[in-house]
Amino acid sequence: MEVRQISNRKNKICFCVGFCMCIISTIEMLLIKFYFKSKWPGQNIDLFFLLLGIIGILMILIAGVNIVSNIEINKYLKNSAYGIDYQKEISTYKIIGKNKKKIKNGALEFEKYSDWKEYIEKTFEAII
């Protein structure tokens, strides 16, 4: 049986964007201070780049926390009790007989409760 895993792709992209924002902000600060030798922050654009750097730091922190959280969730899903993904099965149960366009937690679609029950009995026959 295939184990559901949560993707970190969006978090990695957020981390990279935040890192780039911080780099751009730092380069601007250093250019103003050392190359142009003017007072920093001397103009409104300097404050914009400062804000850009702060937002970049926040994006890095949020993405880092989400990446660590997803790694822990993926470890749990790999080693869950009896190999049952409870979130997936509850999500599947909630949408039985409904035509949902957005499916959460890798839920499967079934027309009838009996179809889902049969799937559970076949999939987890060894446990039962």
C-alpha positions as a Python dict, from the first residue, in 0.01 Angstrom:
ca = {
    (1, 'M'): (0, 0, 0),
    (2, 'E'): (127, 346, -91),
    (3, 'V'): (190, 583, 198),
    (4, 'R'): (63, 939, 164),
    (5, 'Q'): (332, 1206, 194),
    (6, 'I'): (295, 1581, 233),
    (7, 'S'): (491, 1786, -21),
    (8, 'N'): (736, 2056, 85),
    (9, 'R'): (756, 2209, -262),
    (10, 'K'): (564, 2529, -178),
    (11, 'N'): (761, 2573, 143),
    (12, 'K'): (1093, 2533, -40),
    (13, 'I'): (985, 2792, -298),
    (14, 'C'): (879, 3028, -18),
    (15, 'F'): (1216, 2975, 151),
    (16, 'C'): (1406, 3055, -171),
    (17, 'V'): (1197, 3366, -242),
    (18, 'G'): (1251, 3489, 115),
    (19, 'F'): (1624, 3425, 85),
    (20, 'C'): (1640, 3620, -243),
    (21, 'M'): (1448, 3908, -85),
    (22, 'C'): (1698, 3921, 201),
    (23, 'I'): (1994, 3914, -40),
    (24, 'I'): (1846, 4196, -252),
    (25, 'S'): (1779, 4402, 60),
    (26, 'T'): (2131, 4347, 193),
    (27, 'I'): (2293, 4434, -140),
    (28, 'E'): (2094, 4757, -158),
    (29, 'M'): (2194, 4852, 196),
    (30, 'L'): (2562, 4781, 131),
    (31, 'L'): (2561, 4969, -201),
    (32, 'I'): (2407, 5279, -44),
    (33, 'K'): (2637, 5271, 257),
    (34, 'F'): (2973, 5183, 99),
    (35, 'Y'): (2954, 5249, -277),
    (36, 'F'): (2748, 5567, -285),
    (37, 'K'): (2867, 5664, 66),
    (38, 'S'): (2538, 5823, 156),
    (39, 'K'): (2336, 5806, 474),
    (40, 'W'): (2121, 5499, 507),
    (41, 'P'): (1817, 5518, 522),
    (42, 'G'): (1822, 5844, 335),
    (43, 'Q'): (1532, 5792, 94),
    (44, 'N'): (1196, 5618, 89),
    (45, 'I'): (1336, 5351, -143),
    (46, 'D'): (1577, 5250, 135),
    (47, 'L'): (1282, 5190, 366),
    (48, 'F'): (1118, 4983, 93),
    (49, 'F'): (1426, 4759, 72),
    (50, 'L'): (1436, 4735, 453),
    (51, 'L'): (1073, 4620, 448),
    (52, 'L'): (1162, 4375, 171),
    (53, 'G'): (1434, 4227, 391),
    (54, 'I'): (1203, 4198, 692),
    (55, 'I'): (937, 4023, 484),
    (56, 'G'): (1208, 3793, 345),
    (57, 'I'): (1319, 3698, 698),
    (58, 'L'): (959, 3625, 797),
    (59, 'M'): (910, 3410, 486),
    (60, 'I'): (1226, 3213, 569),
    (61, 'L'): (1110, 3154, 927),
    (62, 'I'): (758, 3047, 828),
    (63, 'A'): (884, 2819, 550),
    (64, 'G'): (1141, 2665, 785),
    (65, 'V'): (880, 2588, 1049),
    (66, 'N'): (646, 2439, 787),
    (67, 'I'): (924, 2224, 638),
    (68, 'V'): (1016, 2082, 980),
    (69, 'S'): (647, 2023, 1058),
    (70, 'N'): (588, 1842, 728),
    (71, 'I'): (895, 1624, 783),
    (72, 'E'): (755, 1517, 1122),
    (73, 'I'): (411, 1448, 972),
    (74, 'N'): (569, 1242, 692),
    (75, 'K'): (764, 1037, 950),
    (76, 'Y'): (439, 970, 1135),
    (77, 'L'): (260, 869, 813),
    (78, 'K'): (539, 622, 726),
    (79, 'N'): (523, 460, 1070),
    (80, 'S'): (154, 496, 1157),
    (81, 'A'): (-16, 233, 1369),
    (82, 'Y'): (-117, -69, 1160),
    (83, 'G'): (-32, 126, 844),
    (84, 'I'): (-364, 311, 852),
    (85, 'D'): (-374, 677, 749),
    (86, 'Y'): (-661, 788, 972),
    (87, 'Q'): (-686, 1139, 825),
    (88, 'K'): (-717, 996, 474),
    (89, 'E'): (-985, 747, 577),
    (90, 'I'): (-1188, 1007, 768),
    (91, 'S'): (-1167, 1244, 470),
    (92, 'T'): (-1278, 960, 243),
    (93, 'Y'): (-1569, 876, 474),
    (94, 'K'): (-1686, 1239, 478),
    (95, 'I'): (-1715, 1261, 98),
    (96, 'I'): (-1886, 927, 29),
    (97, 'G'): (-2158, 986, -231),
    (98, 'K'): (-2060, 1349, -288),
    (99, 'N'): (-1897, 1496, -595),
    (100, 'K'): (-1617, 1699, -442),
    (101, 'K'): (-1384, 1893, -668),
    (102, 'K'): (-1131, 1959, -392),
    (103, 'I'): (-1018, 1644, -212),
    (104, 'K'): (-824, 1672, 113),
    (105, 'N'): (-564, 1437, 261),
    (106, 'G'): (-555, 1209, -44),
    (107, 'A'): (-914, 1094, 10),
    (108, 'L'): (-1064, 840, -228),
    (109, 'E'): (-1406, 881, -388),
    (110, 'F'): (-1679, 619, -337),
    (111, 'E'): (-2044, 628, -441),
    (112, 'K'): (-2172, 416, -152),
    (113, 'Y'): (-2068, 340, 201),
    (114, 'S'): (-2063, -32, 118),
    (115, 'D'): (-1801, 28, -154),
    (116, 'W'): (-1575, 205, 96),
    (117, 'K'): (-1633, -66, 357),
    (118, 'E'): (-1537, -332, 104),
    (119, 'Y'): (-1219, -137, 17),
    (120, 'I'): (-1126, -114, 387),
    (121, 'E'): (-1187, -485, 441),
    (122, 'K'): (-974, -584, 142),
    (123, 'T'): (-694, -338, 213),
    (124, 'F'): (-661, -416, 583),
    (125, 'E'): (-758, -784, 569),
    (126, 'A'): (-440, -892, 749),
    (127, 'I'): (-507, -656, 1039),
    (128, 'I'): (-871, -752, 1076),
}
